[in-house]
PDB file of C-alpha atoms in Angstrom:
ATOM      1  CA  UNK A1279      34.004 -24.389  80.047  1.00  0.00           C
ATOM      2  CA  UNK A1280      31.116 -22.573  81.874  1.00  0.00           C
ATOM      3  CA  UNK A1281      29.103 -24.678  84.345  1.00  0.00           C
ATOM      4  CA  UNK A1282      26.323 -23.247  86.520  1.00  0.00           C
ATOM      5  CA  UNK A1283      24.980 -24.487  89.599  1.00  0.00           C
ATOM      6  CA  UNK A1284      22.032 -23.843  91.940  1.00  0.00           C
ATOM      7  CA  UNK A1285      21.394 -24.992  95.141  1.00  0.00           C
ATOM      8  CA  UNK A1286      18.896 -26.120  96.385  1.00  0.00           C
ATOM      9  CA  UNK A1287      17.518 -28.157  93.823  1.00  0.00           C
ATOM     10  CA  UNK A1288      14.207 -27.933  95.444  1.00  0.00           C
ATOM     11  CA  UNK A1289      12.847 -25.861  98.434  1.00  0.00           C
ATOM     12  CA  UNK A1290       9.501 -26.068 100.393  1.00  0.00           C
ATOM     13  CA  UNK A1291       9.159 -22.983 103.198  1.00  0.00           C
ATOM     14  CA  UNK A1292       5.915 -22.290 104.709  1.00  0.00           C
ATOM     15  CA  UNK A1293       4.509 -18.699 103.670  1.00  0.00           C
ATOM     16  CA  UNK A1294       5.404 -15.850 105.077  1.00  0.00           C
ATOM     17  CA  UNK A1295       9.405 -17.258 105.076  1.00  0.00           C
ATOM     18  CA  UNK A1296      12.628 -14.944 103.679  1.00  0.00           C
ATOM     19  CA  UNK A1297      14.445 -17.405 101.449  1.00  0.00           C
ATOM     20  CA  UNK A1298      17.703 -17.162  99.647  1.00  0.00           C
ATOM     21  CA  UNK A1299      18.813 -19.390  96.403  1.00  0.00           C
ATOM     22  CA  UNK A1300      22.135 -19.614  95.150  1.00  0.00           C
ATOM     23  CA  UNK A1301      23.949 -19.718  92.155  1.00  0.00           C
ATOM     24  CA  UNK A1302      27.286 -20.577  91.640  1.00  0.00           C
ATOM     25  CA  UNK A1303      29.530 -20.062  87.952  1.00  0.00           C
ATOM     26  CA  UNK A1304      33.139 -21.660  87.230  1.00  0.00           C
ATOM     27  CA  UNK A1305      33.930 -19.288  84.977  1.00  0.00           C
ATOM     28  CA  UNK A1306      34.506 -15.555  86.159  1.00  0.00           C
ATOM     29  CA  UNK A1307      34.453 -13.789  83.109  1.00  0.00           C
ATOM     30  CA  UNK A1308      30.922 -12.733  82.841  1.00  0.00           C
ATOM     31  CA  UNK A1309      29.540 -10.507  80.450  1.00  0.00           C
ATOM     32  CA  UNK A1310      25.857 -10.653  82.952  1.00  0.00           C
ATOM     33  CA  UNK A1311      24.113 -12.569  85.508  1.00  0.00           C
ATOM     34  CA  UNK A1312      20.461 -12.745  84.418  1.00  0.00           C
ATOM     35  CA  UNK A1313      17.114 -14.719  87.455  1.00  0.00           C
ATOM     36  CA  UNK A1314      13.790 -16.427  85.816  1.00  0.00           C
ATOM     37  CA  UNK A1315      11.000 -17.225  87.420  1.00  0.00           C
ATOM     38  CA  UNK A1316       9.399 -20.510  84.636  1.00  0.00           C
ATOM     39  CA  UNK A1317       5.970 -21.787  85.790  1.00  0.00           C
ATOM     40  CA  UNK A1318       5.094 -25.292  84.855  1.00  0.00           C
ATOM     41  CA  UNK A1319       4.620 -25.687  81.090  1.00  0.00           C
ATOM     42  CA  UNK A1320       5.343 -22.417  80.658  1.00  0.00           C
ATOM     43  CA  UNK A1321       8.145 -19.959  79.600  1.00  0.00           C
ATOM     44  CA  UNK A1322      10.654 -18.154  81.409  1.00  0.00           C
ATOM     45  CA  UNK A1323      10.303 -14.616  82.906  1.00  0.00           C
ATOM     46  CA  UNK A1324      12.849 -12.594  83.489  1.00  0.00           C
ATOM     47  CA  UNK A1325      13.246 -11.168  87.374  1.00  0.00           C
ATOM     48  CA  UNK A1326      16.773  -9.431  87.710  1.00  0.00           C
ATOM     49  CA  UNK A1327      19.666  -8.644  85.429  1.00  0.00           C
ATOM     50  CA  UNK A1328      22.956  -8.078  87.144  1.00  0.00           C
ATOM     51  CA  UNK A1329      25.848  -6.589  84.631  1.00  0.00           C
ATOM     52  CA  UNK A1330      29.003  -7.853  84.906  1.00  0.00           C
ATOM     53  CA  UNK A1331      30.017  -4.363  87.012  1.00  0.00           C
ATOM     54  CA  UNK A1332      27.404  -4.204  89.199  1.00  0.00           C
ATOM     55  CA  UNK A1333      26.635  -5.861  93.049  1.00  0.00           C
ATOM     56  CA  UNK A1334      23.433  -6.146  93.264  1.00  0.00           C
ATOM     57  CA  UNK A1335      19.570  -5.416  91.725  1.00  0.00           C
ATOM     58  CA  UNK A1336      16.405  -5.302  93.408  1.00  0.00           C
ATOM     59  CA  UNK A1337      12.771  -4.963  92.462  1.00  0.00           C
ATOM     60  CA  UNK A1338       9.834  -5.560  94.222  1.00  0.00           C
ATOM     61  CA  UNK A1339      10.394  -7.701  96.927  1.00  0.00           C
ATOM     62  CA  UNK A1340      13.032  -9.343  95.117  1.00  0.00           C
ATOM     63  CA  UNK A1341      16.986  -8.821  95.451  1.00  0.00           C
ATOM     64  CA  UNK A1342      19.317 -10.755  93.068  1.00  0.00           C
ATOM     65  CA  UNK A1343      23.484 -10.114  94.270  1.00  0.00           C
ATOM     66  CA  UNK A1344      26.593 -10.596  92.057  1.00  0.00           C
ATOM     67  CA  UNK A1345      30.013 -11.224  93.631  1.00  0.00           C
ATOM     68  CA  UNK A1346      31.884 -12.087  90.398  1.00  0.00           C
ATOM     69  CA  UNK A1347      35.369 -12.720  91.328  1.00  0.00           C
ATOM     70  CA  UNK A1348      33.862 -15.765  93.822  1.00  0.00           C
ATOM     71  CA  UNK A1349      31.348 -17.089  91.028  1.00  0.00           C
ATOM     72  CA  UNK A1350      28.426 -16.672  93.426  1.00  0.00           C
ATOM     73  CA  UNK A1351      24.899 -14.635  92.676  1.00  0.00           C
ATOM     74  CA  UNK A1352      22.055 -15.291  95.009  1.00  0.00           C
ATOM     75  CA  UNK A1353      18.220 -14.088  94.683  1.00  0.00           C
ATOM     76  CA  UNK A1354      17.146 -13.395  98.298  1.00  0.00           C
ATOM     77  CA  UNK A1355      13.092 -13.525  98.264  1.00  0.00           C
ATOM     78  CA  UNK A1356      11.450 -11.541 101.355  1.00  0.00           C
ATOM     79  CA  UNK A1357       7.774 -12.641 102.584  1.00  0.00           C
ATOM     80  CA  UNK A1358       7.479 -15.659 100.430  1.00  0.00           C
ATOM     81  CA  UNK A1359       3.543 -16.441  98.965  1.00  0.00           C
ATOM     82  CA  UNK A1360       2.538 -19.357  97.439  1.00  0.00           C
ATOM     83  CA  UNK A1361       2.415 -17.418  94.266  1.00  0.00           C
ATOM     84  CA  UNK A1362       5.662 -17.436  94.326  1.00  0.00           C
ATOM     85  CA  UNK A1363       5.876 -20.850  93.633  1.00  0.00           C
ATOM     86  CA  UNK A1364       7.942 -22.244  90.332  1.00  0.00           C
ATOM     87  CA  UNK A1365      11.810 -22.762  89.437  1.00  0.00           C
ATOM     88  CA  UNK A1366      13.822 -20.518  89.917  1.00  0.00           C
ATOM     89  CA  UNK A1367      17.010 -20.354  86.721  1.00  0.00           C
ATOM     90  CA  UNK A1368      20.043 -18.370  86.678  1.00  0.00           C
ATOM     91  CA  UNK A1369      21.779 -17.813  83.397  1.00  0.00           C
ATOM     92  CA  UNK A1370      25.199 -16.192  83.004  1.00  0.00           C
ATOM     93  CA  UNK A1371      26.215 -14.287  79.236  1.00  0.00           C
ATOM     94  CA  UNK A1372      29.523 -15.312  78.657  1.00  0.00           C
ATOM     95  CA  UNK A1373      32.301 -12.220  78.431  1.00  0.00           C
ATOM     96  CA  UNK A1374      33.059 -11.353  74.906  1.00  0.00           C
ATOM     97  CA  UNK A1375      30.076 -13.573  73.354  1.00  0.00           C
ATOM     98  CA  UNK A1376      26.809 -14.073  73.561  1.00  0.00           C
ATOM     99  CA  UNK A1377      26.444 -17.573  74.950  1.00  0.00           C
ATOM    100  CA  UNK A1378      24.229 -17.854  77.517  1.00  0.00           C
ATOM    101  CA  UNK A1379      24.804 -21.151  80.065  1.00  0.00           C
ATOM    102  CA  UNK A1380      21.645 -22.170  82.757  1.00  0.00           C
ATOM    103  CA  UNK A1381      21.716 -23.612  85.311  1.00  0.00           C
ATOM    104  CA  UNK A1382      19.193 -26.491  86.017  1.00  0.00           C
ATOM    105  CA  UNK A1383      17.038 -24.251  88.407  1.00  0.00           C
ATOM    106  CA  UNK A1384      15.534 -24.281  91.867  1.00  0.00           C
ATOM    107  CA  UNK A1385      11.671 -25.661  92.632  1.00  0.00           C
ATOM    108  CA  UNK A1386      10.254 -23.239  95.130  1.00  0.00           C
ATOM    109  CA  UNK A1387       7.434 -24.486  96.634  1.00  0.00           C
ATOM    110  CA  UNK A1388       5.615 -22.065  99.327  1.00  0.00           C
ATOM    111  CA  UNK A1389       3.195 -23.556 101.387  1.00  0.00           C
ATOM    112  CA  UNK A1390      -0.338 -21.355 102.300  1.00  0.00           C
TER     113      UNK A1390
ATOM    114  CA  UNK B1439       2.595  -8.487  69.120  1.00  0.00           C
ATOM    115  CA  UNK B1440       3.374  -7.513  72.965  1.00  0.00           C
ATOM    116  CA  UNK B1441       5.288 -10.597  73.399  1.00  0.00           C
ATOM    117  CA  UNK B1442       7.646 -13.340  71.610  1.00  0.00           C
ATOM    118  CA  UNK B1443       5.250 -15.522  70.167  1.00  0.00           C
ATOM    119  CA  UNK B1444       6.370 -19.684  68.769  1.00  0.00           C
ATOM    120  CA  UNK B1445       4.540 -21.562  66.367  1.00  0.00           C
ATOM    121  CA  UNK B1446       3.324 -24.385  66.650  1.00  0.00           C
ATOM    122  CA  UNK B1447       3.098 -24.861  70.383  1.00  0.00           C
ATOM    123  CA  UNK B1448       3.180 -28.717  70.237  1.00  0.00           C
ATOM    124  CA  UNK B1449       5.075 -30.692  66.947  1.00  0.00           C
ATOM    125  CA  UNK B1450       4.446 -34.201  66.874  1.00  0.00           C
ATOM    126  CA  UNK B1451       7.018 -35.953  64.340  1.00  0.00           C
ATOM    127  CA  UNK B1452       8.374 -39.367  63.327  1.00  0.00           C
ATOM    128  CA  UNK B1453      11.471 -40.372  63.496  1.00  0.00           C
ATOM    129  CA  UNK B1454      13.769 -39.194  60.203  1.00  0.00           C
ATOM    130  CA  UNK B1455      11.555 -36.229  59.638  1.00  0.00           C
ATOM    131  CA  UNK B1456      12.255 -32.342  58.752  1.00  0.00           C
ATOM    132  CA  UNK B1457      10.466 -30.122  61.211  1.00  0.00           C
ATOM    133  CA  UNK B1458      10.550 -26.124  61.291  1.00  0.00           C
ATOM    134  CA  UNK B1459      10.226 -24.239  64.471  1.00  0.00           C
ATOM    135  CA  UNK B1460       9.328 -20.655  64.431  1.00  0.00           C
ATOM    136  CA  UNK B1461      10.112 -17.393  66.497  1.00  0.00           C
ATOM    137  CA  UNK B1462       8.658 -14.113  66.077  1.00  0.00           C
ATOM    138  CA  UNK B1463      10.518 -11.821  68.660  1.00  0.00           C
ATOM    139  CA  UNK B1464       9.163  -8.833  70.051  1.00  0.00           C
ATOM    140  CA  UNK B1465       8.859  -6.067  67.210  1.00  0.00           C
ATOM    141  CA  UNK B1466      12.197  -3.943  66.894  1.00  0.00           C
ATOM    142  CA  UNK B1467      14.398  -6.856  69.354  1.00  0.00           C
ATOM    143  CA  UNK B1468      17.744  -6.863  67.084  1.00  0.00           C
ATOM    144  CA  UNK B1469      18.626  -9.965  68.921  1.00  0.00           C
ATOM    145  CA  UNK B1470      16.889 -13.751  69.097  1.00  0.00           C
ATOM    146  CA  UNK B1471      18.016 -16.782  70.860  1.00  0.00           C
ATOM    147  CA  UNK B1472      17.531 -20.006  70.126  1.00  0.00           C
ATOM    148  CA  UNK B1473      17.853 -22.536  73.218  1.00  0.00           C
ATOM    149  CA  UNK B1474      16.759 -26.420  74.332  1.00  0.00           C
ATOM    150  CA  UNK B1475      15.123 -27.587  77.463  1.00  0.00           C
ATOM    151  CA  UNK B1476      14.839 -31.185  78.487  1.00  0.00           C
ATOM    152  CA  UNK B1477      12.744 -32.187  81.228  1.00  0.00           C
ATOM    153  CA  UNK B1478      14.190 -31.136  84.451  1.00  0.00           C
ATOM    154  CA  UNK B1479      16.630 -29.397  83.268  1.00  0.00           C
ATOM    155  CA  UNK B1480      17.980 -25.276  82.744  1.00  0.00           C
ATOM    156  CA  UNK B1481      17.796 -23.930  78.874  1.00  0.00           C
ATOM    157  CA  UNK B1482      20.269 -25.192  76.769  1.00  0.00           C
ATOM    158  CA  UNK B1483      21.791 -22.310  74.313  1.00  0.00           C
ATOM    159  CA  UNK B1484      21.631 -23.681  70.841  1.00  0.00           C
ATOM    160  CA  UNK B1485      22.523 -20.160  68.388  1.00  0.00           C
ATOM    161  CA  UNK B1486      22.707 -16.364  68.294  1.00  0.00           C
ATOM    162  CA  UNK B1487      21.416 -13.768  65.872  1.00  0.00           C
ATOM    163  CA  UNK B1488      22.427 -10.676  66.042  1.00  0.00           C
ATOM    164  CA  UNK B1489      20.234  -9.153  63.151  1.00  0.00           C
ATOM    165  CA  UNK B1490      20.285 -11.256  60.159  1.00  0.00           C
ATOM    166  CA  UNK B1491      23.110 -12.687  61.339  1.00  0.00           C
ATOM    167  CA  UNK B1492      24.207 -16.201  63.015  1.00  0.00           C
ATOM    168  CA  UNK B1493      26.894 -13.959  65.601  1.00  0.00           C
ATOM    169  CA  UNK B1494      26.852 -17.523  67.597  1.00  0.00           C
ATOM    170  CA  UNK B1495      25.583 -21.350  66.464  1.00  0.00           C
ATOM    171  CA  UNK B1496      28.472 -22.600  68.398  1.00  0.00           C
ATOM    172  CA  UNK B1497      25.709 -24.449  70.798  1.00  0.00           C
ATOM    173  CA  UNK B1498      24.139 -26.458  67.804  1.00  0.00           C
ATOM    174  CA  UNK B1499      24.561 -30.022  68.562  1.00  0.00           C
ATOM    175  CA  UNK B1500      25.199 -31.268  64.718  1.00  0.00           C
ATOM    176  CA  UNK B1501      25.014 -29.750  61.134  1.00  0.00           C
ATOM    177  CA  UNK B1502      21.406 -31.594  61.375  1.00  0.00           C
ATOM    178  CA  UNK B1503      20.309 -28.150  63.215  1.00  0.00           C
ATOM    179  CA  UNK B1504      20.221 -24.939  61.303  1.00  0.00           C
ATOM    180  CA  UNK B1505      18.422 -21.972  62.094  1.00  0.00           C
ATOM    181  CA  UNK B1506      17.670 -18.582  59.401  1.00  0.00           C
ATOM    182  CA  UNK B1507      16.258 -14.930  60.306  1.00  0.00           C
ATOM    183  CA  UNK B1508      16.564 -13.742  57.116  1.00  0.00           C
ATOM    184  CA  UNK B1509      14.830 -10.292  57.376  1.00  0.00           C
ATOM    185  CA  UNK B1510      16.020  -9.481  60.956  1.00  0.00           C
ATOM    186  CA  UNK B1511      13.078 -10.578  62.843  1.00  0.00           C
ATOM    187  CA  UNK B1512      11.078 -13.634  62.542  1.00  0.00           C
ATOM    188  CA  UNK B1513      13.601 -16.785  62.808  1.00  0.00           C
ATOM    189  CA  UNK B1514      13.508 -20.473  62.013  1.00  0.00           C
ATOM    190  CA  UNK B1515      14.727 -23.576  63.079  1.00  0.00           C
ATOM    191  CA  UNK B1516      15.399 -26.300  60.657  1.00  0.00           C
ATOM    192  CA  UNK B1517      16.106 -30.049  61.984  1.00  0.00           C
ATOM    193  CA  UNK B1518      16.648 -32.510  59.696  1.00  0.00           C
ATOM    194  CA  UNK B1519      16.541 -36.529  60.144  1.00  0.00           C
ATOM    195  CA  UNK B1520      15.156 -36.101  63.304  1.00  0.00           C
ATOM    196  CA  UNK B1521      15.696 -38.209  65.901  1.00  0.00           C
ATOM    197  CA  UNK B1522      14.019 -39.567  69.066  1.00  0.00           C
ATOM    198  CA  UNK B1523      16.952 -37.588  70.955  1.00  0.00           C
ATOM    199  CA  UNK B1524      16.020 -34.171  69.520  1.00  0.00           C
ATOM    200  CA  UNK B1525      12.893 -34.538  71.505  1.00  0.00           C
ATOM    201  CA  UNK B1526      12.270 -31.444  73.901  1.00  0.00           C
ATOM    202  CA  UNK B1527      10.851 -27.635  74.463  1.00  0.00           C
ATOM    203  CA  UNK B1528      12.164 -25.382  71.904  1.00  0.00           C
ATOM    204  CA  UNK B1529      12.378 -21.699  73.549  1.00  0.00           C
ATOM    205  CA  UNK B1530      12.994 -18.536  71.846  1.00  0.00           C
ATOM    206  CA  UNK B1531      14.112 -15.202  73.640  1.00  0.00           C
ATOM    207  CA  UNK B1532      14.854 -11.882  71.767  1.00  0.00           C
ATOM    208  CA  UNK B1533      16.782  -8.646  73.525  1.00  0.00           C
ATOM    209  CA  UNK B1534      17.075  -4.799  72.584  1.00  0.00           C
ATOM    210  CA  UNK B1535      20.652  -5.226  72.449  1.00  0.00           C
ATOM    211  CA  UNK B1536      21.049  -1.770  71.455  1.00  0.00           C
ATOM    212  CA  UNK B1537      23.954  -0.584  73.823  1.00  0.00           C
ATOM    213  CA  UNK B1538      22.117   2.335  74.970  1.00  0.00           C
ATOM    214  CA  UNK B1539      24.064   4.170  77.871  1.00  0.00           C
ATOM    215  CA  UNK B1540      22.350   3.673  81.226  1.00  0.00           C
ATOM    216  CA  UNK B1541      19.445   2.046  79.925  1.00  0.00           C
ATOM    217  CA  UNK B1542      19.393  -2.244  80.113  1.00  0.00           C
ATOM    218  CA  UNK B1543      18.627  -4.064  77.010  1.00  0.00           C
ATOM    219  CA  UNK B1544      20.017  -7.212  77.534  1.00  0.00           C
ATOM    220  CA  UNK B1545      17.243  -8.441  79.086  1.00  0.00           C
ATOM    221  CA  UNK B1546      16.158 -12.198  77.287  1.00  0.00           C
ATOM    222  CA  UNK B1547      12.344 -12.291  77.377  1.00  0.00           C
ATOM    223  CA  UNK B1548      11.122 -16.024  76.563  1.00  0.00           C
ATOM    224  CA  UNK B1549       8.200 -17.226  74.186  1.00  0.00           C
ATOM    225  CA  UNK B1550       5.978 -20.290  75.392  1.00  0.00           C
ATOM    226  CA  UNK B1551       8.132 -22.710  73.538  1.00  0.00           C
ATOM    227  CA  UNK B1552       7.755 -25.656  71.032  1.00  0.00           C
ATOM    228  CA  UNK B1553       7.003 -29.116  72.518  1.00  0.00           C
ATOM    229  CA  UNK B1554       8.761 -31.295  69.996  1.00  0.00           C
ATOM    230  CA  UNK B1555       7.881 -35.221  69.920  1.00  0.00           C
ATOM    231  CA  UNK B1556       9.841 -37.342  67.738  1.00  0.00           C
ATOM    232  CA  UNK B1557       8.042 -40.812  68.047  1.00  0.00           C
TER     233      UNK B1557
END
């Protein structure tokens, strides 16, 4: 059975800080890797989608890495603001389905 | 619309109740997801349509869940005797899922959810 962890649960930096969260999955046979940003009370939005044969994706100032055979992504952040303040969820698609397991996030919390 | 959109945001409900819970995923999004989040905690997947479809309900908790999407786009989910357990955010995502070469649709994009409050 799938189980997906983050770490930290929570994380306070000051601004201006690079920052890396992790995500670890039991199960290596991943169909993708997908990062969401949710805001309090909100819904999820999607960051970075890393397929199952790819290393790494990167937009913005945002870099999401997949090393599949160890079960570990991570979402490196560069130049933290305080908007970028929420949890942080990683979800994995299962390979040969479409069951999609979260983990139970990351609270970023970036300090002005 | 530009967006998945949920109705209604908030359901307040008593115990024993139906409720319905509805999705409409972005226009031309072949498939929806239907997933659970309690306080604190990640999404929890609940079913799959692929089209019309149910390609996946293997996350429903008991046959007191049931979800339709009988025309391929807007989607429902049904709980019946509701209880104060079933209480949480109801999210909806929707993908391309079109397998187009080079191009990513598997992207999930979220609605706002369904705060559901069984009293």
């Amino acid at each position: 059975k799938q189980e997906v962890t983050q770490i930290p649960a929570a994380l306070s930096v000051p601004e201006g800080e690079n920052l890396v969260l992790n995500c670890s999955f039991t199960d290596s046979a991943i169909y993708n890797l997908q990062w969401f940003r949710q805001d309090p009370g909100k819904g999820l939005t999607s960051l970075l989608l890393i397929q199952s044969s790819q290393r790494e994706q990167t937009s913005g100032r945002l870099n999401a890495s997949l090393d599949k055979s160890s079960g570990r992504s991570t979402l490196y952040i560069a130049a933290s603001q305080p908007g970028d303040s929420a949890t942080y969820l990683c979800a994995v698609r299962q390979a040969g389905g479409f069951k999609t397991i979260f983990g139970a996030g990351t609270r970023l919390f970036v300090k002005a | 619309g530009a967006g998945v959109s949920q109705t209604p945001s908030n359901k307040v409900t008593e115990k024993g109740k139906y409720v319905e819970l509805r999705c409409d995923p972005i226009s031309g999004h072949t498939a929806l997801y239907w997933y659970r989040q309690s306080l604190g905690q990640g999404p929890e997947f609940l079913i799959y349509f692929q089209g019309t479809g149910a390609a996946d309900d293997s996350g429903l908790p008991n046959d007191r869940f049931f979800a339709v999407r009988p025309e391929g786009s807007v989607s429902t989910l049904k709980i019946q005797r509701t209880e104060r357990g079933d209480s949480a955010v109801y999210l909806c995502a929707s993908s391309l899922n079109r397998g187009l070469a080079g191009v990513n649709t598997d992207t999930q994009y979220f609605g706002p959810g369904t705060r559901l409050t069984v009293l």
